[in-house]
């Protein structure tokens, strides 16, 4: 992405899979919300279940909650999204029920864990609009991918070029790896392939 002039693509490193083995990849569906401690508890749960119902099959739900004090994912919500065919969940906030979510295998990438939930405190206010997570702008339809190294966002307009460049780079890196494992000095391998 750097070669294509797009620097802001890596989400904050605090956002990790609740299980390090988790992987997620797919088109983003973005949601934004906010804290409001004056909300009726029933209303917040009604709106949360509506959000879960709206999540499109085959997409990765990417959420900017504007809080890091409240868990925005738990076991029942993860099960509901998995049953709908949602590909995964990425949030700049904690998760709860971490052991259960990890055991489920539904990809959840969150910033930590807390038992504190949304009831009477948080509500979504925007769906499908661009959001910012750690200086990275993500729009619905952009591509997101996450693994144990973190989460990246690729603008839809660059996706084909990024895939082509990634395939080219991986081929070169494979040649460098083969050369080094075959006994070539790393410096000489770099000089030959200009990749490391």
Short mmCIF file of C-alpha atoms in Angstrom, two decimals:
data_model
loop_
_atom_site.label_atom_id
_atom_site.label_comp_id
_atom_site.label_asym_id
_atom_site.label_seq_id
_atom_site.Cartn_x
_atom_site.Cartn_y
_atom_site.Cartn_z
CA UNK A 1 0.00 0.00 0.00
CA UNK A 2 2.94 2.31 0.63
CA UNK A 3 4.01 1.90 -3.01
CA UNK A 4 0.50 2.97 -4.05
CA UNK A 5 0.75 6.11 -1.94
CA UNK A 6 -1.65 4.99 0.78
CA UNK A 7 0.02 5.10 4.19
CA UNK A 8 -2.91 4.98 6.64
CA UNK A 9 -4.04 1.38 6.49
CA UNK A 10 -3.04 -0.34 9.75
CA UNK A 11 -5.55 -0.17 12.59
CA UNK A 12 -4.28 0.49 16.14
CA UNK A 13 -2.22 -2.40 17.44
CA UNK A 14 -4.46 -2.74 20.51
CA UNK A 15 -7.07 -4.29 18.19
CA UNK A 16 -6.37 -8.02 18.24
CA UNK A 17 -8.23 -11.26 17.71
CA UNK A 18 -9.75 -12.55 20.96
CA UNK A 19 -7.95 -15.75 19.96
CA UNK A 20 -4.55 -15.19 18.33
CA UNK A 21 -5.34 -17.87 15.72
CA UNK A 22 -8.35 -15.90 14.42
CA UNK A 23 -8.33 -14.56 10.88
CA UNK A 24 -10.84 -12.39 9.09
CA UNK A 25 -11.04 -10.99 5.56
CA UNK A 26 -13.82 -9.39 3.59
CA UNK A 27 -15.75 -6.27 2.72
CA UNK A 28 -16.50 -3.88 5.56
CA UNK A 29 -19.93 -2.77 6.72
CA UNK A 30 -19.34 0.23 8.95
CA UNK A 31 -21.22 1.37 12.04
CA UNK A 32 -20.61 4.31 14.35
CA UNK A 33 -22.06 4.95 17.78
CA UNK A 34 -21.68 6.94 20.96
CA UNK A 35 -22.00 6.81 24.72
CA UNK A 36 -25.13 8.32 26.26
CA UNK A 37 -25.66 7.40 29.90
CA UNK A 38 -29.17 8.89 29.92
CA UNK A 39 -30.55 6.21 27.60
CA UNK A 40 -33.25 3.78 28.66
CA UNK A 41 -31.71 0.30 29.10
CA UNK A 42 -34.47 -1.31 27.03
CA UNK A 43 -33.90 1.18 24.19
CA UNK A 44 -30.17 0.43 24.06
CA UNK A 45 -30.82 -3.31 23.81
CA UNK A 46 -33.57 -2.77 21.23
CA UNK A 47 -31.18 -0.69 19.11
CA UNK A 48 -28.32 -3.19 19.60
CA UNK A 49 -30.45 -6.10 18.41
CA UNK A 50 -31.57 -3.97 15.46
CA UNK A 51 -27.89 -3.39 14.60
CA UNK A 52 -27.25 -7.15 14.72
CA UNK A 53 -30.28 -7.73 12.49
CA UNK A 54 -29.07 -5.17 9.93
CA UNK A 55 -25.56 -6.62 9.61
CA UNK A 56 -25.27 -7.95 6.04
CA UNK A 57 -24.39 -11.57 5.37
CA UNK A 58 -20.86 -11.99 3.99
CA UNK A 59 -19.55 -8.67 5.35
CA UNK A 60 -17.20 -7.79 8.21
CA UNK A 61 -18.92 -5.50 10.71
CA UNK A 62 -16.45 -2.71 11.55
CA UNK A 63 -17.50 -0.50 14.46
CA UNK A 64 -16.26 2.84 15.80
CA UNK A 65 -17.98 3.14 19.20
CA UNK A 66 -16.16 6.24 20.49
CA UNK A 67 -15.52 4.52 23.83
CA UNK A 68 -12.98 2.08 25.18
CA UNK A 69 -14.78 1.53 28.49
CA UNK A 70 -17.70 -0.58 27.28
CA UNK A 71 -17.65 -4.03 25.66
CA UNK A 72 -19.23 -3.91 22.21
CA UNK A 73 -19.24 -7.67 21.63
CA UNK A 74 -20.15 -10.70 23.70
CA UNK A 75 -21.05 -14.36 23.30
CA UNK A 76 -24.71 -14.02 22.29
CA UNK A 77 -24.03 -11.21 19.82
CA UNK A 78 -21.13 -13.15 18.26
CA UNK A 79 -23.34 -16.23 17.90
CA UNK A 80 -26.11 -14.16 16.31
CA UNK A 81 -23.72 -12.62 13.77
CA UNK A 82 -22.12 -15.99 12.99
CA UNK A 83 -25.54 -17.56 12.40
CA UNK A 84 -26.40 -14.72 9.99
CA UNK A 85 -23.27 -15.43 7.94
CA UNK A 86 -21.41 -12.25 8.92
CA UNK A 87 -17.68 -12.87 8.30
CA UNK A 88 -16.34 -11.17 11.43
CA UNK A 89 -16.35 -8.18 13.76
CA UNK A 90 -13.72 -5.46 14.23
CA UNK A 91 -14.10 -2.82 16.94
CA UNK A 92 -11.97 -0.18 18.63
CA UNK A 93 -13.34 -1.20 22.03
CA UNK A 94 -13.27 -4.19 24.38
CA UNK A 95 -15.06 -7.52 24.11
CA UNK A 96 -16.70 -9.48 26.94
CA UNK A 97 -17.31 -13.23 27.32
CA UNK A 98 -13.88 -13.59 25.74
CA UNK A 99 -13.43 -17.32 26.43
CA UNK A 100 -16.84 -18.13 24.98
CA UNK A 101 -16.32 -15.90 21.93
CA UNK A 102 -12.90 -17.46 21.31
CA UNK A 103 -14.36 -20.97 21.60
CA UNK A 104 -17.10 -20.06 19.11
CA UNK A 105 -14.47 -19.35 16.46
CA UNK A 106 -16.34 -16.32 15.08
CA UNK A 107 -13.58 -13.78 14.25
CA UNK A 108 -13.74 -10.92 16.75
CA UNK A 109 -10.97 -8.33 16.76
CA UNK A 110 -11.26 -6.00 19.74
CA UNK A 111 -9.18 -3.71 21.94
CA UNK A 112 -9.06 -5.61 25.21
CA UNK A 113 -11.71 -7.08 27.45
CA UNK A 114 -14.16 -5.85 30.08
CA UNK A 115 -17.36 -7.19 31.64
CA UNK A 116 -18.96 -3.73 31.28
CA UNK A 117 -21.75 -3.86 28.65
CA UNK A 118 -23.77 -1.37 26.58
CA UNK A 119 -27.03 -1.56 28.55
CA UNK A 120 -28.26 1.97 29.21
CA UNK A 121 -24.99 3.46 27.97
CA UNK A 122 -24.36 3.12 24.24
CA UNK A 123 -26.24 3.36 20.95
CA UNK A 124 -25.36 3.27 17.25
CA UNK A 125 -26.11 6.42 15.26
CA UNK A 126 -24.69 5.82 11.75
CA UNK A 127 -24.67 2.82 9.41
CA UNK A 128 -22.68 2.37 6.20
CA UNK A 129 -20.89 5.71 6.44
CA UNK A 130 -17.11 6.22 6.55
CA UNK A 131 -15.59 5.86 10.02
CA UNK A 132 -12.14 6.61 11.43
CA UNK A 133 -10.27 4.12 13.57
CA UNK A 134 -6.87 5.31 14.74
CA UNK A 135 -6.41 7.64 11.78
CA UNK A 136 -7.52 5.03 9.25
CA UNK A 137 -10.66 5.89 7.29
CA UNK A 138 -12.83 2.86 6.51
CA UNK A 139 -15.88 3.00 4.25
CA UNK A 140 -18.46 0.32 3.69
CA UNK A 141 -17.20 -1.79 0.79
CA UNK A 142 -13.53 -1.32 1.68
CA UNK A 143 -11.61 -4.54 2.30
CA UNK A 144 -10.44 -5.45 5.81
CA UNK A 145 -8.11 -8.28 6.79
CA UNK A 146 -6.91 -9.34 10.21
CA UNK A 147 -4.73 -12.02 11.75
CA UNK A 148 -2.35 -12.29 14.69
CA UNK A 149 -0.27 -9.41 13.26
CA UNK A 150 -3.20 -6.96 13.38
CA UNK A 151 -5.88 -5.52 11.11
CA UNK A 152 -5.49 -3.59 7.85
CA UNK A 153 -8.03 -1.69 5.79
CA UNK A 154 -7.71 -1.40 2.01
CA UNK A 155 -9.81 1.17 0.16
CA UNK A 156 -12.09 -0.45 -2.39
CA UNK A 157 -10.59 1.68 -5.19
CA UNK A 158 -7.11 0.24 -4.49
CA UNK A 159 -8.05 -3.39 -3.77
CA UNK A 160 -7.23 -4.90 -7.19
CA UNK A 161 -3.92 -3.06 -7.39
CA UNK A 162 -3.04 -4.08 -3.82
CA UNK A 163 -3.76 -7.74 -4.59
CA UNK A 164 -1.61 -7.62 -7.75
CA UNK A 165 1.26 -5.89 -5.93
CA UNK A 166 0.99 -8.31 -2.98
CA UNK A 167 1.25 -11.31 -5.31
CA UNK A 168 4.30 -9.77 -6.99
CA UNK A 169 5.98 -8.99 -3.65
CA UNK A 170 5.23 -12.44 -2.25
CA UNK A 171 6.88 -14.00 -5.29
CA UNK A 172 10.00 -11.90 -4.77
CA UNK A 173 10.02 -12.58 -1.01
CA UNK A 174 9.75 -16.29 -1.81
CA UNK A 175 12.85 -16.04 -3.99
CA UNK A 176 14.73 -14.18 -1.24
CA UNK A 177 13.67 -16.76 1.36
CA UNK A 178 14.76 -19.62 -0.91
CA UNK A 179 18.13 -17.94 -1.55
CA UNK A 180 18.83 -17.34 2.16
CA UNK A 181 17.68 -20.81 3.21
CA UNK A 182 19.88 -22.18 0.44
CA UNK A 183 22.90 -20.53 2.06
CA UNK A 184 23.12 -17.13 0.33
CA UNK A 185 24.25 -14.26 2.53
CA UNK A 186 21.21 -12.06 3.46
CA UNK A 187 22.98 -8.92 2.23
CA UNK A 188 23.75 -10.52 -1.14
CA UNK A 189 20.18 -11.85 -1.36
CA UNK A 190 18.88 -8.34 -0.77
CA UNK A 191 21.21 -6.88 -3.40
CA UNK A 192 20.05 -9.48 -5.90
CA UNK A 193 16.29 -9.16 -5.28
CA UNK A 194 15.93 -5.72 -3.62
CA UNK A 195 13.44 -7.22 -1.17
CA UNK A 196 13.70 -8.62 2.35
#
